[in-house]
JSON list of C-alpha atoms in Angstrom, two decimals:
[
{"chain": "A", "resi": 1, "resn": "UNK", "atom": "CA", "xyz": [97.34, 111.03, 104.46]},
{"chain": "A", "resi": 2, "resn": "UNK", "atom": "CA", "xyz": [98.68, 112.64, 107.60]},
{"chain": "A", "resi": 3, "resn": "UNK", "atom": "CA", "xyz": [102.01, 111.59, 109.09]},
{"chain": "A", "resi": 4, "resn": "UNK", "atom": "CA", "xyz": [100.50, 111.05, 112.54]},
{"chain": "A", "resi": 5, "resn": "UNK", "atom": "CA", "xyz": [98.50, 108.15, 111.09]},
{"chain": "A", "resi": 6, "resn": "UNK", "atom": "CA", "xyz": [101.62, 106.42, 109.77]},
{"chain": "A", "resi": 7, "resn": "UNK", "atom": "CA", "xyz": [103.61, 103.83, 111.69]},
{"chain": "A", "resi": 8, "resn": "UNK", "atom": "CA", "xyz": [107.30, 103.30, 110.91]},
{"chain": "A", "resi": 9, "resn": "UNK", "atom": "CA", "xyz": [108.17, 99.75, 109.88]},
{"chain": "A", "resi": 10, "resn": "UNK", "atom": "CA", "xyz": [111.23, 99.62, 112.16]},
{"chain": "A", "resi": 11, "resn": "UNK", "atom": "CA", "xyz": [108.88, 100.20, 115.11]},
{"chain": "A", "resi": 12, "resn": "UNK", "atom": "CA", "xyz": [106.71, 97.30, 113.95]},
{"chain": "A", "resi": 13, "resn": "UNK", "atom": "CA", "xyz": [109.77, 95.08, 113.62]},
{"chain": "A", "resi": 14, "resn": "UNK", "atom": "CA", "xyz": [110.69, 95.81, 117.22]},
{"chain": "A", "resi": 15, "resn": "UNK", "atom": "CA", "xyz": [107.14, 95.46, 118.53]},
{"chain": "A", "resi": 16, "resn": "UNK", "atom": "CA", "xyz": [106.36, 92.18, 116.75]},
{"chain": "A", "resi": 17, "resn": "UNK", "atom": "CA", "xyz": [109.94, 90.85, 116.91]},
{"chain": "A", "resi": 18, "resn": "UNK", "atom": "CA", "xyz": [110.07, 90.23, 113.18]},
{"chain": "A", "resi": 19, "resn": "UNK", "atom": "CA", "xyz": [112.71, 90.97, 110.54]},
{"chain": "A", "resi": 20, "resn": "UNK", "atom": "CA", "xyz": [112.40, 93.90, 108.15]},
{"chain": "A", "resi": 21, "resn": "UNK", "atom": "CA", "xyz": [112.79, 91.40, 105.30]},
{"chain": "A", "resi": 22, "resn": "UNK", "atom": "CA", "xyz": [109.29, 90.08, 106.10]},
{"chain": "A", "resi": 23, "resn": "UNK", "atom": "CA", "xyz": [107.77, 93.52, 105.51]},
{"chain": "A", "resi": 24, "resn": "UNK", "atom": "CA", "xyz": [109.90, 93.99, 102.40]},
{"chain": "A", "resi": 25, "resn": "UNK", "atom": "CA", "xyz": [108.56, 90.68, 101.08]},
{"chain": "A", "resi": 26, "resn": "UNK", "atom": "CA", "xyz": [104.97, 91.72, 101.81]},
{"chain": "A", "resi": 27, "resn": "UNK", "atom": "CA", "xyz": [105.60, 94.98, 99.99]},
{"chain": "A", "resi": 28, "resn": "UNK", "atom": "CA", "xyz": [107.30, 93.29, 97.03]},
{"chain": "A", "resi": 29, "resn": "UNK", "atom": "CA", "xyz": [104.43, 90.83, 96.73]},
{"chain": "A", "resi": 30, "resn": "UNK", "atom": "CA", "xyz": [101.90, 93.69, 96.81]},
{"chain": "A", "resi": 31, "resn": "UNK", "atom": "CA", "xyz": [100.30, 92.70, 100.10]},
{"chain": "A", "resi": 32, "resn": "UNK", "atom": "CA", "xyz": [101.00, 95.99, 101.88]},
{"chain": "A", "resi": 33, "resn": "UNK", "atom": "CA", "xyz": [101.36, 99.58, 100.75]},
{"chain": "A", "resi": 34, "resn": "UNK", "atom": "CA", "xyz": [104.44, 101.29, 102.13]},
{"chain": "A", "resi": 35, "resn": "UNK", "atom": "CA", "xyz": [104.80, 105.08, 102.31]},
{"chain": "A", "resi": 36, "resn": "UNK", "atom": "CA", "xyz": [108.24, 106.63, 102.61]},
{"chain": "A", "resi": 37, "resn": "UNK", "atom": "CA", "xyz": [108.49, 109.54, 105.03]},
{"chain": "A", "resi": 38, "resn": "UNK", "atom": "CA", "xyz": [111.92, 111.12, 105.48]},
{"chain": "A", "resi": 39, "resn": "UNK", "atom": "CA", "xyz": [113.63, 107.91, 104.26]},
{"chain": "A", "resi": 40, "resn": "UNK", "atom": "CA", "xyz": [111.64, 105.76, 106.71]},
{"chain": "A", "resi": 41, "resn": "UNK", "atom": "CA", "xyz": [109.18, 103.22, 105.37]},
{"chain": "A", "resi": 42, "resn": "UNK", "atom": "CA", "xyz": [105.78, 103.44, 107.08]},
{"chain": "A", "resi": 43, "resn": "UNK", "atom": "CA", "xyz": [102.32, 101.94, 106.82]},
{"chain": "A", "resi": 44, "resn": "UNK", "atom": "CA", "xyz": [98.98, 103.50, 107.62]},
{"chain": "A", "resi": 45, "resn": "UNK", "atom": "CA", "xyz": [97.59, 102.66, 111.06]},
{"chain": "A", "resi": 46, "resn": "UNK", "atom": "CA", "xyz": [94.37, 101.34, 109.51]},
{"chain": "A", "resi": 47, "resn": "UNK", "atom": "CA", "xyz": [96.34, 98.39, 108.10]},
{"chain": "A", "resi": 48, "resn": "UNK", "atom": "CA", "xyz": [97.64, 97.15, 111.47]},
{"chain": "A", "resi": 49, "resn": "UNK", "atom": "CA", "xyz": [94.91, 94.50, 111.78]},
{"chain": "A", "resi": 50, "resn": "UNK", "atom": "CA", "xyz": [95.86, 93.09, 108.36]},
{"chain": "A", "resi": 51, "resn": "UNK", "atom": "CA", "xyz": [99.55, 93.18, 109.27]},
{"chain": "A", "resi": 52, "resn": "UNK", "atom": "CA", "xyz": [98.85, 91.26, 112.48]},
{"chain": "A", "resi": 53, "resn": "UNK", "atom": "CA", "xyz": [96.90, 88.63, 110.52]},
{"chain": "A", "resi": 54, "resn": "UNK", "atom": "CA", "xyz": [99.75, 88.30, 108.04]},
{"chain": "A", "resi": 55, "resn": "UNK", "atom": "CA", "xyz": [102.30, 87.89, 110.83]},
{"chain": "A", "resi": 56, "resn": "UNK", "atom": "CA", "xyz": [100.18, 85.19, 112.48]},
{"chain": "A", "resi": 57, "resn": "UNK", "atom": "CA", "xyz": [99.68, 83.36, 109.18]},
{"chain": "A", "resi": 58, "resn": "UNK", "atom": "CA", "xyz": [103.41, 83.46, 108.57]},
{"chain": "A", "resi": 59, "resn": "UNK", "atom": "CA", "xyz": [104.56, 82.51, 112.07]},
{"chain": "A", "resi": 60, "resn": "UNK", "atom": "CA", "xyz": [101.87, 80.09, 113.22]},
{"chain": "A", "resi": 61, "resn": "UNK", "atom": "CA", "xyz": [100.93, 78.42, 109.94]},
{"chain": "A", "resi": 62, "resn": "UNK", "atom": "CA", "xyz": [104.31, 78.91, 108.24]},
{"chain": "A", "resi": 63, "resn": "UNK", "atom": "CA", "xyz": [102.67, 80.38, 105.15]},
{"chain": "A", "resi": 64, "resn": "UNK", "atom": "CA", "xyz": [104.81, 82.08, 102.52]},
{"chain": "A", "resi": 65, "resn": "UNK", "atom": "CA", "xyz": [103.78, 85.27, 100.71]},
{"chain": "A", "resi": 66, "resn": "UNK", "atom": "CA", "xyz": [101.77, 83.35, 98.13]},
{"chain": "A", "resi": 67, "resn": "UNK", "atom": "CA", "xyz": [99.86, 81.54, 100.87]},
{"chain": "A", "resi": 68, "resn": "UNK", "atom": "CA", "xyz": [99.16, 84.78, 102.71]},
{"chain": "A", "resi": 69, "resn": "UNK", "atom": "CA", "xyz": [97.92, 86.33, 99.46]},
{"chain": "A", "resi": 70, "resn": "UNK", "atom": "CA", "xyz": [95.64, 83.35, 98.84]},
{"chain": "A", "resi": 71, "resn": "UNK", "atom": "CA", "xyz": [94.16, 83.52, 102.35]},
{"chain": "A", "resi": 72, "resn": "UNK", "atom": "CA", "xyz": [93.50, 87.26, 102.03]},
{"chain": "A", "resi": 73, "resn": "UNK", "atom": "CA", "xyz": [91.86, 86.77, 98.62]},
{"chain": "A", "resi": 74, "resn": "UNK", "atom": "CA", "xyz": [89.62, 84.06, 100.06]},
{"chain": "A", "resi": 75, "resn": "UNK", "atom": "CA", "xyz": [88.69, 86.24, 103.05]},
{"chain": "A", "resi": 76, "resn": "UNK", "atom": "CA", "xyz": [87.82, 89.08, 100.67]},
{"chain": "A", "resi": 77, "resn": "UNK", "atom": "CA", "xyz": [85.67, 86.73, 98.61]},
{"chain": "A", "resi": 78, "resn": "UNK", "atom": "CA", "xyz": [83.90, 85.49, 101.76]},
{"chain": "A", "resi": 79, "resn": "UNK", "atom": "CA", "xyz": [83.11, 89.08, 102.77]},
{"chain": "A", "resi": 80, "resn": "UNK", "atom": "CA", "xyz": [81.72, 89.77, 99.28]},
{"chain": "A", "resi": 81, "resn": "UNK", "atom": "CA", "xyz": [79.58, 86.62, 99.35]},
{"chain": "A", "resi": 82, "resn": "UNK", "atom": "CA", "xyz": [78.25, 87.48, 102.82]},
{"chain": "A", "resi": 83, "resn": "UNK", "atom": "CA", "xyz": [77.19, 90.90, 101.56]},
{"chain": "A", "resi": 84, "resn": "UNK", "atom": "CA", "xyz": [75.52, 89.32, 98.51]},
{"chain": "A", "resi": 85, "resn": "UNK", "atom": "CA", "xyz": [73.69, 86.82, 100.73]},
{"chain": "A", "resi": 86, "resn": "UNK", "atom": "CA", "xyz": [72.45, 89.58, 103.04]},
{"chain": "A", "resi": 87, "resn": "UNK", "atom": "CA", "xyz": [71.24, 91.57, 100.05]},
{"chain": "A", "resi": 88, "resn": "UNK", "atom": "CA", "xyz": [69.41, 88.55, 98.63]},
{"chain": "A", "resi": 89, "resn": "UNK", "atom": "CA", "xyz": [67.86, 87.77, 102.01]},
{"chain": "A", "resi": 90, "resn": "UNK", "atom": "CA", "xyz": [66.63, 91.37, 102.33]},
{"chain": "A", "resi": 91, "resn": "UNK", "atom": "CA", "xyz": [65.07, 91.25, 98.86]},
{"chain": "A", "resi": 92, "resn": "UNK", "atom": "CA", "xyz": [63.43, 87.91, 99.63]},
{"chain": "A", "resi": 93, "resn": "UNK", "atom": "CA", "xyz": [62.07, 89.23, 102.91]},
{"chain": "A", "resi": 94, "resn": "UNK", "atom": "CA", "xyz": [60.41, 92.15, 101.09]},
{"chain": "A", "resi": 95, "resn": "UNK", "atom": "CA", "xyz": [58.57, 89.76, 98.79]},
{"chain": "A", "resi": 96, "resn": "UNK", "atom": "CA", "xyz": [57.50, 87.35, 101.53]},
{"chain": "A", "resi": 97, "resn": "UNK", "atom": "CA", "xyz": [56.14, 90.13, 103.77]},
{"chain": "A", "resi": 98, "resn": "UNK", "atom": "CA", "xyz": [53.74, 91.43, 101.11]}
]
């Protein structure tokens, strides 16, 4: 993982106007993976969309870490089920076209 793809957590705190304790809680709960670079905690830029969702869930819906984890697990399950449904529909289409 290259350093230019990492974003320092203090920068995110400033940008999103949120306390570092929120990110520490996400890390402690296993919701984000933090990489330490020169004593600065960072996250990979690919995880920004997830971070933004977590911040919105926390601020707008007042969800705690357990609630955020539950929502992300449900979203993951929905994505899996959508893929399964698409696969089943494709198989069914092959049999109905013959």
